[in-house]
Coordinates of C-alpha atoms in Angstrom, one line a residue:
Chain A
X1452 CA 66.1 -15.2 -97.1
X1453 CA 63.6 -13.9 -94.5
X1454 CA 62.5 -17.6 -94.4
X1455 CA 65.3 -18.9 -92.8
X1456 CA 65.6 -16.1 -90.1
X1457 CA 61.9 -16.6 -89.4
X1458 CA 62.2 -19.5 -86.4
X1459 CA 64.2 -17.8 -84.0
X1460 CA 64.4 -13.9 -83.5
X1461 CA 67.2 -12.8 -81.9
X1462 CA 66.6 -11.5 -78.3
X1463 CA 68.6 -9.5 -76.6
X1464 CA 70.7 -10.7 -73.9
X1465 CA 69.7 -10.8 -70.2
X1466 CA 71.6 -8.0 -68.6
X1467 CA 73.4 -8.8 -65.5
X1468 CA 71.7 -6.5 -63.4
X1469 CA 74.0 -7.4 -60.3
X1470 CA 77.1 -6.5 -62.3
X1471 CA 75.3 -3.2 -63.6
X1472 CA 74.7 -2.1 -60.0
X1473 CA 78.6 -2.5 -59.0
X1474 CA 79.4 -0.2 -62.4
X1475 CA 76.7 2.1 -61.2
X1476 CA 78.2 2.6 -58.1
X1477 CA 81.9 2.7 -59.5
X1478 CA 80.8 5.4 -61.5
X1479 CA 79.1 7.4 -58.9
X1480 CA 82.7 7.4 -57.1
X1481 CA 84.4 8.1 -59.8
X1482 CA 82.5 11.2 -61.0
X1483 CA 82.8 12.3 -57.3
X1484 CA 86.7 11.5 -57.7
X1485 CA 86.7 13.4 -60.9
X1486 CA 85.0 16.4 -59.3
X1487 CA 87.4 16.4 -56.8
X1488 CA 90.4 16.5 -58.9
X1489 CA 93.7 17.0 -57.8
X1490 CA 92.6 18.0 -54.3
X1491 CA 91.7 14.4 -53.5
X1492 CA 93.0 14.4 -49.8
X1493 CA 91.7 17.6 -48.8
X1494 CA 88.1 16.6 -49.8
X1495 CA 88.5 13.1 -48.1
X1496 CA 89.2 14.2 -45.2
X1497 CA 86.5 16.8 -45.1
X1498 CA 84.1 13.9 -46.1
X1499 CA 85.4 12.0 -43.0
X1500 CA 84.8 14.9 -41.0
X1501 CA 81.3 15.2 -41.7
X1502 CA 80.4 11.5 -42.1
X1503 CA 79.2 11.4 -38.5
X1504 CA 76.8 14.4 -38.9
X1505 CA 75.7 12.8 -42.1
X1506 CA 75.2 9.4 -40.7
X1507 CA 73.0 11.1 -37.7
X1508 CA 70.8 12.3 -40.6
X1509 CA 70.5 9.0 -41.7
X1510 CA 69.8 7.2 -38.6
X1511 CA 66.7 9.6 -38.4
X1512 CA 65.6 8.8 -42.2
X1513 CA 65.6 5.0 -41.1
X1514 CA 63.7 5.5 -37.8
X1515 CA 61.3 7.6 -39.3
X1516 CA 60.7 5.4 -42.3
X1517 CA 60.3 2.3 -40.0
X1518 CA 57.9 4.0 -37.7
X1519 CA 55.7 5.7 -40.5
X1520 CA 55.4 2.0 -42.5
X1521 CA 54.7 0.5 -38.9
X1522 CA 51.8 3.0 -37.9
X1523 CA 50.7 2.9 -41.6
X1524 CA 50.5 -1.0 -42.0
X1525 CA 48.4 -0.6 -38.5
X1526 CA 46.3 1.8 -39.7
X1527 CA 46.3 0.4 -43.5
X1528 CA 45.1 -2.9 -42.1
X1529 CA 42.0 -1.5 -40.3
X1530 CA 41.1 0.3 -43.2
X1531 CA 41.1 -2.6 -45.7
X1532 CA 38.7 -4.3 -43.6
X1533 CA 36.7 -1.4 -43.1
X1534 CA 36.4 -1.0 -46.7
X1535 CA 35.3 -4.7 -47.4
X1536 CA 32.9 -4.2 -44.6
X1537 CA 29.2 -4.5 -45.5
X1538 CA 28.5 -1.5 -43.3
X1539 CA 28.3 1.9 -45.3
X1540 CA 29.3 3.5 -42.0
X1541 CA 32.6 1.9 -41.8
X1542 CA 33.0 1.5 -45.8
X1543 CA 32.5 5.2 -46.6
X1544 CA 35.0 6.7 -44.1
X1545 CA 37.4 4.2 -45.2
X1546 CA 37.1 4.6 -49.1
X1547 CA 37.3 8.7 -48.3
X1548 CA 40.5 8.2 -46.3
X1549 CA 42.2 6.4 -49.0
X1550 CA 40.8 8.4 -52.0
X1551 CA 42.4 11.7 -50.3
X1552 CA 45.6 10.4 -49.3
X1553 CA 46.2 8.5 -52.5
X1554 CA 45.6 11.7 -54.6
X1555 CA 47.4 14.1 -52.4
X1556 CA 51.1 14.7 -52.7
X1557 CA 53.2 13.1 -49.7
X1558 CA 55.0 16.6 -49.4
X1559 CA 51.8 18.5 -48.9
X1560 CA 50.5 15.9 -46.4
X1561 CA 53.8 16.5 -44.5
X1562 CA 53.3 20.5 -44.6
X1563 CA 49.7 19.9 -43.3
X1564 CA 50.9 17.6 -40.2
X1565 CA 53.9 19.9 -39.6
X1566 CA 51.7 22.9 -39.3
X1567 CA 48.4 21.6 -38.0
X1568 CA 49.7 19.4 -35.1
X1569 CA 50.7 21.6 -31.9
X1570 CA 54.3 21.6 -30.9
X1571 CA 53.3 19.9 -27.7
X1572 CA 50.4 18.0 -26.2
X1573 CA 48.9 18.8 -22.9
X1574 CA 47.4 15.9 -20.8
X1575 CA 46.4 17.5 -17.7
X1576 CA 49.7 18.5 -16.0
X1577 CA 52.0 17.0 -18.3
X1578 CA 53.3 18.6 -21.2
X1579 CA 54.5 16.0 -23.8
X1580 CA 56.8 17.8 -26.6
X1581 CA 55.7 17.0 -30.1
X1582 CA 59.1 17.0 -32.2
X1583 CA 59.0 17.6 -35.8
X1584 CA 60.4 14.3 -36.6
X1585 CA 57.2 12.8 -35.1
X1586 CA 55.2 14.8 -37.0
X1587 CA 56.9 14.0 -40.1
X1588 CA 56.4 10.3 -39.5
X1589 CA 52.9 10.7 -39.1
X1590 CA 52.7 12.7 -42.3
X1591 CA 54.3 9.8 -44.1
X1592 CA 52.3 7.2 -42.1
X1593 CA 49.0 8.4 -43.4
X1594 CA 49.7 8.0 -47.3
X1595 CA 51.3 4.8 -46.4
X1596 CA 48.2 3.7 -44.4
X1597 CA 46.3 4.3 -47.6
X1598 CA 48.7 2.3 -49.6
X1599 CA 48.5 -0.7 -47.3
X1600 CA 44.8 -0.3 -47.3
X1601 CA 44.7 -0.7 -51.1
X1602 CA 47.1 -3.6 -51.7
X1603 CA 45.9 -5.3 -48.5
X1604 CA 42.3 -5.2 -50.0
X1605 CA 43.6 -6.4 -53.4
X1606 CA 45.0 -9.1 -51.7
X1607 CA 42.4 -10.1 -49.8
X1608 CA 39.8 -10.0 -52.6
X1609 CA 42.4 -12.0 -54.7
X1610 CA 41.8 -15.1 -52.3
X1611 CA 39.1 -17.5 -54.1
X1612 CA 36.0 -17.5 -51.9
X1613 CA 36.5 -21.2 -52.0
X1614 CA 38.7 -20.6 -48.9
X1615 CA 36.2 -19.0 -46.6
X1616 CA 34.0 -21.5 -47.7
X1617 CA 36.0 -24.1 -46.8
X1618 CA 37.1 -22.7 -43.3
X1619 CA 33.1 -22.0 -42.5
X1620 CA 32.5 -25.9 -43.5
X1621 CA 35.5 -26.7 -40.9
X1622 CA 33.4 -24.6 -38.1
X1623 CA 35.5 -21.6 -38.1
X1624 CA 34.0 -18.3 -37.3
X1625 CA 34.1 -15.8 -39.9
X1626 CA 36.8 -13.7 -37.6
X1627 CA 38.5 -16.9 -37.1
X1628 CA 39.0 -17.9 -40.7
X1629 CA 40.0 -14.5 -41.6
X1630 CA 42.8 -14.7 -38.9
X1631 CA 44.1 -18.3 -39.3
X1632 CA 42.9 -18.8 -42.9
X1633 CA 42.8 -15.8 -45.4
X1634 CA 45.2 -13.3 -43.9
X1635 CA 48.3 -15.6 -43.7
X1636 CA 47.7 -16.5 -47.6
X1637 CA 47.4 -12.5 -48.0
X1638 CA 50.7 -11.9 -46.1
X1639 CA 52.3 -13.7 -48.8
X1640 CA 50.7 -12.2 -51.8
X1641 CA 51.2 -8.5 -50.4
X1642 CA 54.6 -9.0 -48.9
X1643 CA 56.4 -7.7 -52.4
X1644 CA 54.4 -4.8 -53.1
X1645 CA 54.5 -3.8 -49.0
X1646 CA 58.2 -3.9 -49.3
X1647 CA 58.3 -1.7 -52.2
X1648 CA 55.9 0.7 -50.1
X1649 CA 58.7 0.8 -47.3
X1650 CA 61.4 1.4 -49.9
X1651 CA 59.1 4.2 -51.2
X1652 CA 58.5 5.5 -47.9
X1653 CA 62.1 5.2 -47.0
X1654 CA 62.9 7.6 -49.9
X1655 CA 60.2 9.9 -49.0
X1656 CA 61.5 10.4 -45.7
X1657 CA 64.0 13.3 -47.2
X1658 CA 60.9 15.2 -47.8
X1659 CA 60.9 15.8 -44.2
X1660 CA 63.8 17.9 -44.6
X1661 CA 61.9 20.6 -46.2
X1662 CA 59.7 20.8 -43.2
X1663 CA 62.8 21.0 -40.7
X1664 CA 63.6 17.6 -39.8
X1665 CA 67.5 17.2 -39.5
X1666 CA 67.6 14.3 -41.8
X1667 CA 70.6 13.0 -44.3
X1668 CA 69.4 15.6 -46.7
X1669 CA 69.4 18.6 -44.4
X1670 CA 72.8 17.2 -43.0
X1671 CA 74.2 17.5 -46.4
X1672 CA 72.6 20.9 -47.1
X1673 CA 74.2 22.1 -43.6
X1674 CA 77.6 20.7 -44.5
X1675 CA 77.9 22.0 -47.9
X1676 CA 76.7 25.5 -46.5
X1677 CA 79.6 25.4 -43.7
X1678 CA 82.3 24.3 -46.2
X1679 CA 81.5 26.4 -49.2
X1680 CA 83.2 24.3 -51.4
X1681 CA 82.4 23.2 -55.2
X1682 CA 83.9 20.2 -55.2
X1683 CA 82.6 19.2 -51.5
X1684 CA 79.3 20.0 -52.6
X1685 CA 79.3 18.0 -55.8
X1686 CA 80.8 14.9 -53.6
X1687 CA 78.2 15.5 -50.6
X1688 CA 75.1 15.4 -52.8
X1689 CA 76.4 12.5 -54.8
X1690 CA 77.2 10.4 -51.7
X1691 CA 73.6 11.1 -50.5
X1692 CA 72.3 9.5 -53.5
X1693 CA 74.8 6.6 -53.5
X1694 CA 73.5 6.1 -49.7
X1695 CA 70.0 5.8 -50.4
X1696 CA 70.8 3.7 -53.4
X1697 CA 72.6 1.4 -51.4
X1698 CA 69.8 1.2 -48.6
X1699 CA 67.2 0.5 -51.1
X1700 CA 68.3 -1.3 -54.1
X1701 CA 68.7 -4.5 -51.9
X1702 CA 65.1 -4.1 -51.1
X1703 CA 64.1 -3.8 -54.9
X1704 CA 66.3 -6.8 -55.8
X1705 CA 64.8 -9.0 -52.9
X1706 CA 61.3 -8.0 -53.8
X1707 CA 61.9 -9.0 -57.6
X1708 CA 63.3 -12.2 -56.1
X1709 CA 60.6 -12.6 -54.0
X1710 CA 57.9 -12.4 -56.9
X1711 CA 60.0 -14.5 -59.2
X1712 CA 59.8 -17.3 -56.4
X1713 CA 55.8 -16.7 -55.7
X1714 CA 54.8 -17.0 -59.4
X1715 CA 56.7 -20.1 -59.9
X1716 CA 54.3 -21.6 -57.1
Chain B
X1165 CA 32.8 43.7 -60.1
X1166 CA 35.4 41.1 -59.7
X1167 CA 36.6 43.0 -56.4
X1168 CA 33.2 42.7 -55.1
X1169 CA 32.7 39.2 -56.0
X1170 CA 35.7 38.5 -54.2
X1171 CA 35.0 40.6 -51.2
X1172 CA 31.8 38.9 -50.7
X1173 CA 33.4 35.3 -51.4
X1174 CA 36.2 36.3 -48.6
X1175 CA 33.3 37.5 -46.3
X1176 CA 30.9 34.4 -46.9
X1177 CA 34.0 32.3 -46.1
X1178 CA 34.9 34.1 -42.9
X1179 CA 31.5 33.4 -41.6
X1180 CA 32.0 29.8 -42.2
X1181 CA 35.4 30.2 -40.1
X1182 CA 37.8 30.1 -43.4
X1183 CA 40.4 32.8 -43.8
X1184 CA 40.7 33.7 -47.5
X1185 CA 41.5 37.4 -47.0
X1186 CA 44.6 37.0 -49.1
X1187 CA 42.4 37.0 -52.0
X1188 CA 41.6 40.6 -51.4
X1189 CA 45.0 41.5 -52.0
X1190 CA 46.1 41.9 -55.5
X1191 CA 49.8 40.9 -54.8
X1192 CA 49.2 37.6 -52.8
X1193 CA 46.2 36.8 -55.2
X1194 CA 48.8 37.4 -58.2
X1195 CA 50.8 34.9 -56.6
X1196 CA 48.6 32.4 -55.9
X1197 CA 47.1 32.4 -59.3
X1198 CA 50.8 32.3 -60.7
X1199 CA 51.1 29.3 -58.4
X1200 CA 48.2 27.5 -59.8
X1201 CA 49.3 28.1 -63.4
X1202 CA 52.8 27.0 -62.7
X1203 CA 51.6 23.7 -61.5
X1204 CA 49.4 23.4 -64.5
X1205 CA 52.4 24.1 -66.8
X1206 CA 54.6 21.8 -64.9
X1207 CA 52.4 18.8 -65.4
X1208 CA 51.6 19.8 -69.0
X1209 CA 55.4 19.9 -69.7
X1210 CA 56.7 17.1 -67.8
X1211 CA 54.0 14.6 -69.0
X1212 CA 55.0 14.8 -72.5
X1213 CA 58.8 14.9 -71.5
X1214 CA 58.2 11.9 -69.4
X1215 CA 56.8 9.9 -71.9
X1216 CA 59.3 10.7 -74.5
X1217 CA 62.1 9.9 -71.9
X1218 CA 60.6 6.5 -71.5
X1219 CA 60.1 5.8 -74.9
X1220 CA 63.9 6.8 -75.5
X1221 CA 64.8 4.4 -72.7
X1222 CA 62.9 1.3 -73.4
X1223 CA 64.3 1.6 -77.0
X1224 CA 67.6 1.9 -75.5
X1225 CA 67.0 -1.2 -73.4
X1226 CA 65.6 -3.3 -76.4
X1227 CA 68.6 -2.4 -78.4
X1228 CA 71.0 -5.1 -79.2
X1229 CA 74.4 -3.0 -78.4
X1230 CA 75.1 -3.8 -75.1
X1231 CA 76.5 -0.3 -74.7
X1232 CA 73.4 1.3 -75.1
X1233 CA 71.2 -1.3 -72.9
X1234 CA 73.6 -1.5 -70.3
X1235 CA 73.6 2.1 -69.3
X1236 CA 70.0 2.7 -69.7
X1237 CA 69.5 -0.4 -67.5
X1238 CA 71.6 1.1 -64.9
X1239 CA 70.0 4.7 -65.4
X1240 CA 66.9 2.8 -64.8
X1241 CA 67.8 1.2 -61.5
X1242 CA 69.7 4.1 -60.1
X1243 CA 66.8 6.6 -60.2
X1244 CA 64.1 4.2 -58.9
X1245 CA 65.8 3.4 -56.1
X1246 CA 66.7 7.0 -55.3
X1247 CA 64.8 10.0 -53.6
X1248 CA 63.7 12.1 -56.2
X1249 CA 64.4 15.1 -53.7
X1250 CA 68.0 13.9 -53.7
X1251 CA 68.0 13.8 -57.4
X1252 CA 66.5 17.4 -57.6
X1253 CA 69.2 18.7 -55.3
X1254 CA 72.0 16.7 -57.1
X1255 CA 70.8 18.5 -60.3
X1256 CA 69.8 22.0 -59.2
X1257 CA 72.5 22.6 -56.4
X1258 CA 75.3 20.6 -57.6
X1259 CA 75.2 20.1 -61.7
X1260 CA 73.4 23.7 -62.1
X1261 CA 76.4 25.0 -59.6
X1262 CA 78.9 23.3 -62.2
X1263 CA 77.2 24.8 -65.1
X1264 CA 77.0 28.4 -63.5
X1265 CA 80.9 28.0 -63.0
X1266 CA 81.3 26.9 -66.3
X1267 CA 79.7 29.8 -68.1
X1268 CA 81.4 32.3 -65.6
X1269 CA 78.6 32.8 -62.9
X1270 CA 74.9 32.3 -62.2
X1271 CA 73.8 35.4 -64.4
X1272 CA 75.0 33.5 -67.4
X1273 CA 73.3 30.4 -66.7
X1274 CA 70.0 30.3 -68.8
X1275 CA 68.7 27.2 -66.8
X1276 CA 65.8 27.7 -64.5
X1277 CA 64.7 25.9 -61.5
X1278 CA 61.5 25.0 -63.4
X1279 CA 63.8 23.5 -66.4
X1280 CA 65.6 21.3 -63.9
X1281 CA 62.3 20.5 -62.0
X1282 CA 60.8 19.1 -65.6
X1283 CA 64.1 17.2 -66.4
X1284 CA 64.5 15.4 -63.1
X1285 CA 60.8 14.5 -62.9
X1286 CA 60.4 13.6 -66.7
X1287 CA 63.7 11.4 -66.2
X1288 CA 62.5 9.5 -63.1
X1289 CA 58.8 9.1 -64.1
X1290 CA 60.3 8.0 -67.7
X1291 CA 62.2 5.3 -66.1
X1292 CA 59.0 3.9 -64.5
X1293 CA 57.2 4.3 -67.9
X1294 CA 60.1 2.3 -69.4
X1295 CA 59.7 -0.4 -67.0
X1296 CA 56.1 -0.5 -67.8
X1297 CA 56.7 -0.5 -71.6
X1298 CA 59.4 -3.1 -71.2
X1299 CA 57.1 -5.7 -69.4
X1300 CA 54.6 -4.9 -72.0
X1301 CA 57.2 -5.9 -75.0
X1302 CA 58.2 -9.1 -73.4
X1303 CA 54.2 -9.4 -73.0
X1304 CA 54.0 -9.9 -76.9
X1305 CA 53.3 -13.6 -77.7
X1306 CA 56.3 -15.1 -79.5
X1307 CA 53.9 -16.0 -82.2
X1308 CA 53.2 -12.6 -83.0
X1309 CA 56.8 -11.7 -83.4
X1310 CA 57.6 -14.6 -85.5
X1311 CA 54.6 -13.8 -87.8
X1312 CA 55.8 -10.2 -88.3
X1313 CA 59.5 -11.7 -89.0
X1314 CA 57.9 -14.2 -91.4
X1315 CA 56.3 -11.3 -93.4
X1316 CA 59.6 -9.7 -93.7
X1317 CA 59.8 -7.0 -91.2
X1318 CA 63.3 -6.1 -89.9
X1319 CA 64.2 -6.0 -86.3
X1320 CA 63.6 -2.4 -85.5
X1321 CA 60.4 -2.5 -87.7
X1322 CA 59.3 -5.4 -85.7
X1323 CA 60.0 -3.3 -82.5
X1324 CA 58.3 0.0 -83.8
X1325 CA 55.2 -1.4 -85.7
X1326 CA 54.5 -4.5 -83.9
X1327 CA 56.1 -5.0 -80.2
X1328 CA 55.5 -1.1 -79.1
X1329 CA 52.0 -0.7 -80.1
X1330 CA 51.2 -3.8 -78.1
X1331 CA 53.1 -3.1 -75.3
X1332 CA 51.5 0.4 -75.2
X1333 CA 48.2 -1.1 -74.7
X1334 CA 49.3 -3.5 -72.1
X1335 CA 51.4 -0.7 -70.5
X1336 CA 48.6 2.1 -70.2
X1337 CA 46.8 1.5 -66.9
X1338 CA 50.8 1.3 -65.6
X1339 CA 51.5 4.7 -67.5
X1340 CA 48.5 6.5 -66.4
X1341 CA 49.5 5.3 -62.7
X1342 CA 52.9 6.7 -63.3
X1343 CA 51.6 10.2 -64.7
X1344 CA 49.3 10.5 -61.5
X1345 CA 52.6 10.0 -59.7
X1346 CA 54.2 12.5 -62.0
X1347 CA 51.5 15.2 -61.1
X1348 CA 52.0 14.5 -57.2
X1349 CA 55.8 14.8 -57.7
X1350 CA 55.4 18.2 -59.0
X1351 CA 54.9 19.4 -55.6
X1352 CA 58.7 19.0 -54.9
X1353 CA 59.4 21.8 -57.1
X1354 CA 58.4 24.0 -54.3
X1355 CA 62.0 22.7 -52.7
X1356 CA 63.7 24.6 -55.4
X1357 CA 61.4 27.8 -55.4
X1358 CA 59.8 26.8 -58.9
X1359 CA 56.9 28.9 -57.5
X1360 CA 53.9 26.2 -58.1
X1361 CA 50.9 26.2 -55.9
X1362 CA 52.5 24.8 -53.1
X1363 CA 55.7 27.4 -52.7
X1364 CA 52.8 30.3 -53.2
X1365 CA 50.8 28.6 -50.6
X1366 CA 54.1 28.3 -47.9
X1367 CA 54.5 31.8 -48.8
X1368 CA 50.8 33.1 -48.1
X1369 CA 50.3 30.7 -45.0
X1370 CA 53.4 32.2 -43.4
X1371 CA 51.8 35.4 -43.5
X1372 CA 48.1 34.8 -43.2
X1373 CA 48.4 31.7 -40.7
X1374 CA 45.6 29.7 -42.8
X1375 CA 47.5 26.7 -43.5
X1376 CA 44.0 24.6 -43.7
X1377 CA 42.4 26.8 -46.2
X1378 CA 45.3 26.6 -48.8
X1379 CA 45.6 22.8 -47.8
X1380 CA 42.2 22.2 -48.7
X1381 CA 42.6 24.2 -52.1
X1382 CA 45.8 22.4 -53.1
X1383 CA 44.4 18.9 -52.3
X1384 CA 41.1 19.7 -54.5
X1385 CA 43.9 20.9 -57.3
X1386 CA 46.0 17.9 -57.3
X1387 CA 42.6 15.6 -56.6
X1388 CA 41.0 17.2 -59.9
X1389 CA 44.1 16.9 -61.9
X1390 CA 44.6 13.3 -60.6
X1391 CA 41.0 12.5 -61.7
X1392 CA 41.3 14.1 -65.2
X1393 CA 44.5 12.3 -66.0
X1394 CA 43.3 8.9 -64.9
X1395 CA 39.8 9.4 -66.8
X1396 CA 41.7 10.4 -70.0
X1397 CA 43.5 7.3 -69.7
X1398 CA 40.7 5.4 -69.4
X1399 CA 39.2 7.0 -72.3
X1400 CA 42.1 6.5 -74.3
X1401 CA 42.4 2.4 -73.1
X1402 CA 38.6 2.4 -74.5
X1403 CA 39.6 3.9 -77.8
X1404 CA 43.0 2.2 -78.6
X1405 CA 42.0 -1.3 -77.5
X1406 CA 42.1 -3.9 -80.1
X1407 CA 38.7 -6.0 -80.4
X1408 CA 39.6 -9.4 -79.4
X1409 CA 43.0 -9.2 -78.4
X1410 CA 42.2 -9.1 -74.7
X1411 CA 44.0 -6.0 -73.7

């Protein structure tokens, strides 16, 4: 009997992930509505009333994440080059930096940058304010830089050395081959993990609420403390969860699509 | 004896410019040691919990029943694309509040911040474990599966005795990586006053203004924990390797 079935094992059906995402969204909304119960209109108007405040918070999340990943990418590229350098004086500090910030919890790094940096910088006669969000941005840029360094180093090392030789035989100098031959190929390979990193950092920006940045999560806490209603509290936190999901999930889907496309080549 | 040792350590640290004077106060020292213990406990409880969650999720994912596979896939997608801190707030501030209300007041609620922290982090990392294991199961060569079927193994047996053991070996590096992230994630427990090392350090440095000293210690502690986990992972990888299987 078993012989007949041995050919093709029934494999589970491929799950329609897109439809599931919609279902997840509906479930979230429905649970919020369920909690709201009969007081739905009051709750809805409260939510609408607080929406601008929450949106302002989320704008800060987006700004911090973009700044942190921008800074982190610039610093991480430099670190990756340092790690691949043949000079120990360049390699060791870069490796040390990457090891420290890959092992440190992001929250702890955020506390460090918040407390260690001054609240303003004095440049001669000028005093430039150093706001909390800027400190948080640097705090997130440090782990981001270590991640970028790792993924870029991996990408650079994955380019066959024949590419370097071929570039050299075409009379490119070492720095020219790196810029024109190697880096464009790396960018393609490093793009999916880099986008995942962006999504991780975007989610990590909520940690900034713990060091006094008025981000979306902080705005949600303020709203619930001001309103003091159980259904509102539940609805607001679920809304924050949904908000981030709507922002980050498309990135995750896009990365998967990109990876599949790169795989096929 | 110990007091004297601590005193000389504090004095030595001061001569180097480090302020460890909190160690001299029994109360603050106790709080700090409690913080270290809580972080170790968090890691020790959450690691097996996350592995169990990952196993349950991957079994649900691979099940032929759509009503089981669908929700677990949805859960994985949701938990991977939302911030853990928001999940923790949803659990501790919203869900815990509902539980308290249902039980007639917070004093009747037996669920502690520690519990919620373990639950949220274990489920969050469990989702990543499940993805790693699923990729491992999918990497099992088709002929292996067919061979098992030909030997009379049933569907569940193939999964449990053939696919998962191979998947575990394939997924091990990813699982260890997830566990390192788990250990780092335990720091968010400080947001809901779990009393871990981060929380204890915040309490102490607001009194003593010695952020750098405590921060260095936190980094050392997490570095050591991560080192132990990744070493244990590498040891396990060598231990369970099937010679000739290439993984």
